[in-house]
Coordinates of N, CA and C in Angstrom, one line a residue:
K17 N 38.2 60.3 -60.8 CA 37.4 59.9 -61.9 C 38.4 59.4 -63.0
N18 N 38.2 58.2 -63.5 CA 39.0 57.6 -64.5 C 38.5 58.1 -65.9
V19 N 39.5 58.5 -66.7 CA 39.1 58.9 -68.0 C 39.7 58.0 -69.0
S20 N 38.9 57.4 -69.8 CA 39.4 56.4 -70.8 C 39.9 57.1 -72.1
P21 N 41.1 56.8 -72.5 CA 41.6 57.4 -73.7 C 41.1 56.8 -75.0
F22 N 40.2 55.7 -74.8 CA 39.8 55.0 -75.9 C 38.5 55.5 -76.5
A23 N 38.4 55.7 -77.7 CA 37.2 56.2 -78.4 C 36.2 55.0 -78.5
Q24 N 36.8 53.8 -78.7 CA 36.0 52.6 -78.8 C 36.4 51.6 -77.8
A25 N 35.5 50.8 -77.3 CA 35.8 49.8 -76.3 C 36.9 48.8 -76.7
N26 N 37.0 48.4 -77.9 CA 37.9 47.4 -78.4 C 39.2 48.1 -79.0
Q27 N 39.4 49.4 -78.8 CA 40.5 50.1 -79.4 C 41.8 49.8 -78.6
S28 N 42.9 49.5 -79.3 CA 44.2 49.3 -78.6 C 44.8 50.6 -78.1
L29 N 45.7 50.5 -77.2 CA 46.4 51.6 -76.6 C 47.2 52.3 -77.8
I30 N 47.8 51.6 -78.6 CA 48.6 52.2 -79.7 C 47.7 52.9 -80.7
D31 N 46.6 52.3 -81.0 CA 45.6 53.0 -81.9 C 45.1 54.3 -81.2
A32 N 44.8 54.2 -79.9 CA 44.3 55.4 -79.2 C 45.3 56.5 -79.2
I33 N 46.6 56.2 -79.0 CA 47.7 57.2 -79.0 C 47.8 57.8 -80.4
A34 N 47.8 56.9 -81.4 CA 47.9 57.4 -82.8 C 46.8 58.4 -83.1
E35 N 45.6 58.1 -82.6 CA 44.4 58.9 -82.9 C 44.6 60.3 -82.2
K36 N 45.1 60.3 -80.9 CA 45.2 61.5 -80.2 C 46.4 62.4 -80.6
F37 N 47.4 61.7 -81.2 CA 48.6 62.4 -81.6 C 48.9 62.1 -83.0
P38 N 48.1 62.4 -84.0 CA 48.3 62.0 -85.4 C 49.6 62.7 -85.9
N39 N 50.4 61.8 -86.6 CA 51.6 62.3 -87.3 C 52.6 62.9 -86.4
Q40 N 52.6 62.5 -85.1 CA 53.6 63.0 -84.1 C 54.3 61.8 -83.4
D41 N 55.5 62.1 -83.1 CA 56.3 61.1 -82.3 C 55.9 61.4 -80.8
V42 N 55.7 60.3 -80.1 CA 55.2 60.3 -78.7 C 56.1 59.4 -77.8
F43 N 56.6 60.0 -76.7 CA 57.3 59.3 -75.7 C 56.3 58.9 -74.7
V44 N 56.0 57.6 -74.5 CA 55.1 57.1 -73.5 C 55.8 56.7 -72.2
D45 N 55.5 57.4 -71.1 CA 56.1 57.1 -69.8 C 55.1 56.4 -69.0
L46 N 55.3 55.0 -68.8 CA 54.4 54.2 -67.9 C 55.1 54.3 -66.5
W47 N 54.3 54.7 -65.5 CA 54.9 54.9 -64.2 C 53.8 54.6 -63.1
A48 N 54.2 54.6 -61.9 CA 53.3 54.5 -60.7 C 54.0 55.1 -59.5
T49 N 53.2 55.5 -58.6 CA 53.7 56.2 -57.4 C 54.4 55.2 -56.5
W50 N 54.1 53.9 -56.6 CA 54.8 52.9 -55.8 C 56.0 52.3 -56.4
C51 N 56.3 52.8 -57.6 CA 57.4 52.2 -58.4 C 58.8 52.9 -58.1
G52 N 59.6 52.2 -57.4 CA 60.9 52.7 -57.0 C 61.8 53.3 -58.1
P53 N 62.0 52.5 -59.2 CA 62.7 53.0 -60.3 C 62.1 54.2 -61.0
C54 N 60.8 54.3 -61.0 CA 60.1 55.5 -61.5 C 60.4 56.7 -60.7
I55 N 60.4 56.6 -59.4 CA 60.7 57.7 -58.5 C 62.2 58.1 -58.7
K56 N 63.1 57.1 -58.8 CA 64.5 57.5 -59.0 C 64.8 58.2 -60.3
Q57 N 63.9 58.0 -61.2 CA 64.1 58.7 -62.5 C 63.6 60.2 -62.5
F58 N 62.8 60.6 -61.5 CA 62.3 61.9 -61.5 C 63.4 63.0 -61.6
P59 N 64.5 62.9 -60.9 CA 65.5 64.0 -61.1 C 66.0 64.2 -62.5
Y60 N 65.8 63.3 -63.4 CA 66.3 63.4 -64.8 C 65.2 63.9 -65.7
N61 N 64.0 64.2 -65.1 CA 62.8 64.6 -66.0 C 63.1 65.9 -66.7
N62 N 63.7 66.9 -66.1 CA 64.0 68.2 -66.8 C 64.8 68.0 -68.0
D63 N 65.9 67.2 -67.9 CA 66.8 66.9 -69.0 C 66.1 66.1 -70.1
L64 N 65.3 65.2 -69.7 CA 64.6 64.4 -70.6 C 63.6 65.2 -71.4
H65 N 62.8 66.1 -70.7 CA 61.9 67.0 -71.4 C 62.6 68.0 -72.3
S66 N 63.7 68.5 -71.9 CA 64.5 69.4 -72.8 C 64.8 68.7 -74.1
F67 N 65.3 67.4 -73.9 CA 65.7 66.7 -75.1 C 64.5 66.4 -76.0
L68 N 63.4 65.9 -75.4 CA 62.2 65.6 -76.2 C 61.7 66.8 -76.9
D69 N 61.7 67.9 -76.2 CA 61.2 69.2 -76.8 C 62.1 69.5 -78.0
R70 N 63.4 69.4 -77.9 CA 64.3 69.7 -79.0 C 64.0 68.8 -80.2
M71 N 63.6 67.6 -79.9 CA 63.4 66.6 -80.9 C 61.9 66.6 -81.4
N72 N 61.1 67.5 -80.9 CA 59.7 67.7 -81.2 C 58.9 66.4 -80.9
V73 N 59.2 65.8 -79.8 CA 58.5 64.6 -79.4 C 57.5 65.0 -78.2
K74 N 56.3 64.6 -78.3 CA 55.3 64.8 -77.3 C 55.5 63.8 -76.2
T75 N 55.0 64.1 -75.0 CA 55.1 63.2 -73.8 C 53.7 62.8 -73.4
L76 N 53.5 61.5 -73.1 CA 52.3 61.0 -72.6 C 52.6 60.2 -71.3
Y77 N 52.1 60.6 -70.2 CA 52.3 59.9 -69.0 C 51.1 59.0 -68.7
I78 N 51.3 57.7 -68.4 CA 50.3 56.7 -68.1 C 50.6 56.2 -66.8
S79 N 49.7 56.4 -65.8 CA 49.9 55.9 -64.4 C 49.3 54.5 -64.3
A80 N 50.1 53.6 -63.6 CA 49.5 52.3 -63.4 C 48.9 52.2 -62.0
D81 N 48.8 53.4 -61.3 CA 48.2 53.4 -60.0 C 46.7 53.0 -60.0
K82 N 46.3 52.4 -58.9 CA 44.8 52.2 -58.7 C 44.3 53.4 -58.1
E83 N 43.0 53.7 -58.2 CA 42.4 54.9 -57.7 C 42.6 55.0 -56.2
E84 N 42.5 53.9 -55.4 CA 42.7 53.9 -54.0 C 44.2 54.3 -53.7
D85 N 45.2 54.0 -54.5 CA 46.5 54.4 -54.3 C 46.8 55.8 -54.5
I86 N 46.0 56.4 -55.4 CA 46.2 57.8 -55.8 C 45.7 58.7 -54.6
Q87 N 44.6 58.3 -53.9 CA 44.0 59.0 -52.9 C 44.8 59.0 -51.6
K88 N 45.8 58.2 -51.5 CA 46.6 58.1 -50.2 C 47.5 59.2 -50.0

């Protein structure tokens, strides 16, 4: 089931993020299961999250996968 982050149909992604994370810094990670560079980055996730946590930055993952790709 796809869940839309948008409260309004014409809302931009930046506005939706700002609404969901008011007055917070957000690291947006755009990725996909078929993305080679995304997969190669996985071993660095723990260090990245430790750094972002120390800097009080929230993380938001956005997958570019299609629903049929997720089910494979």
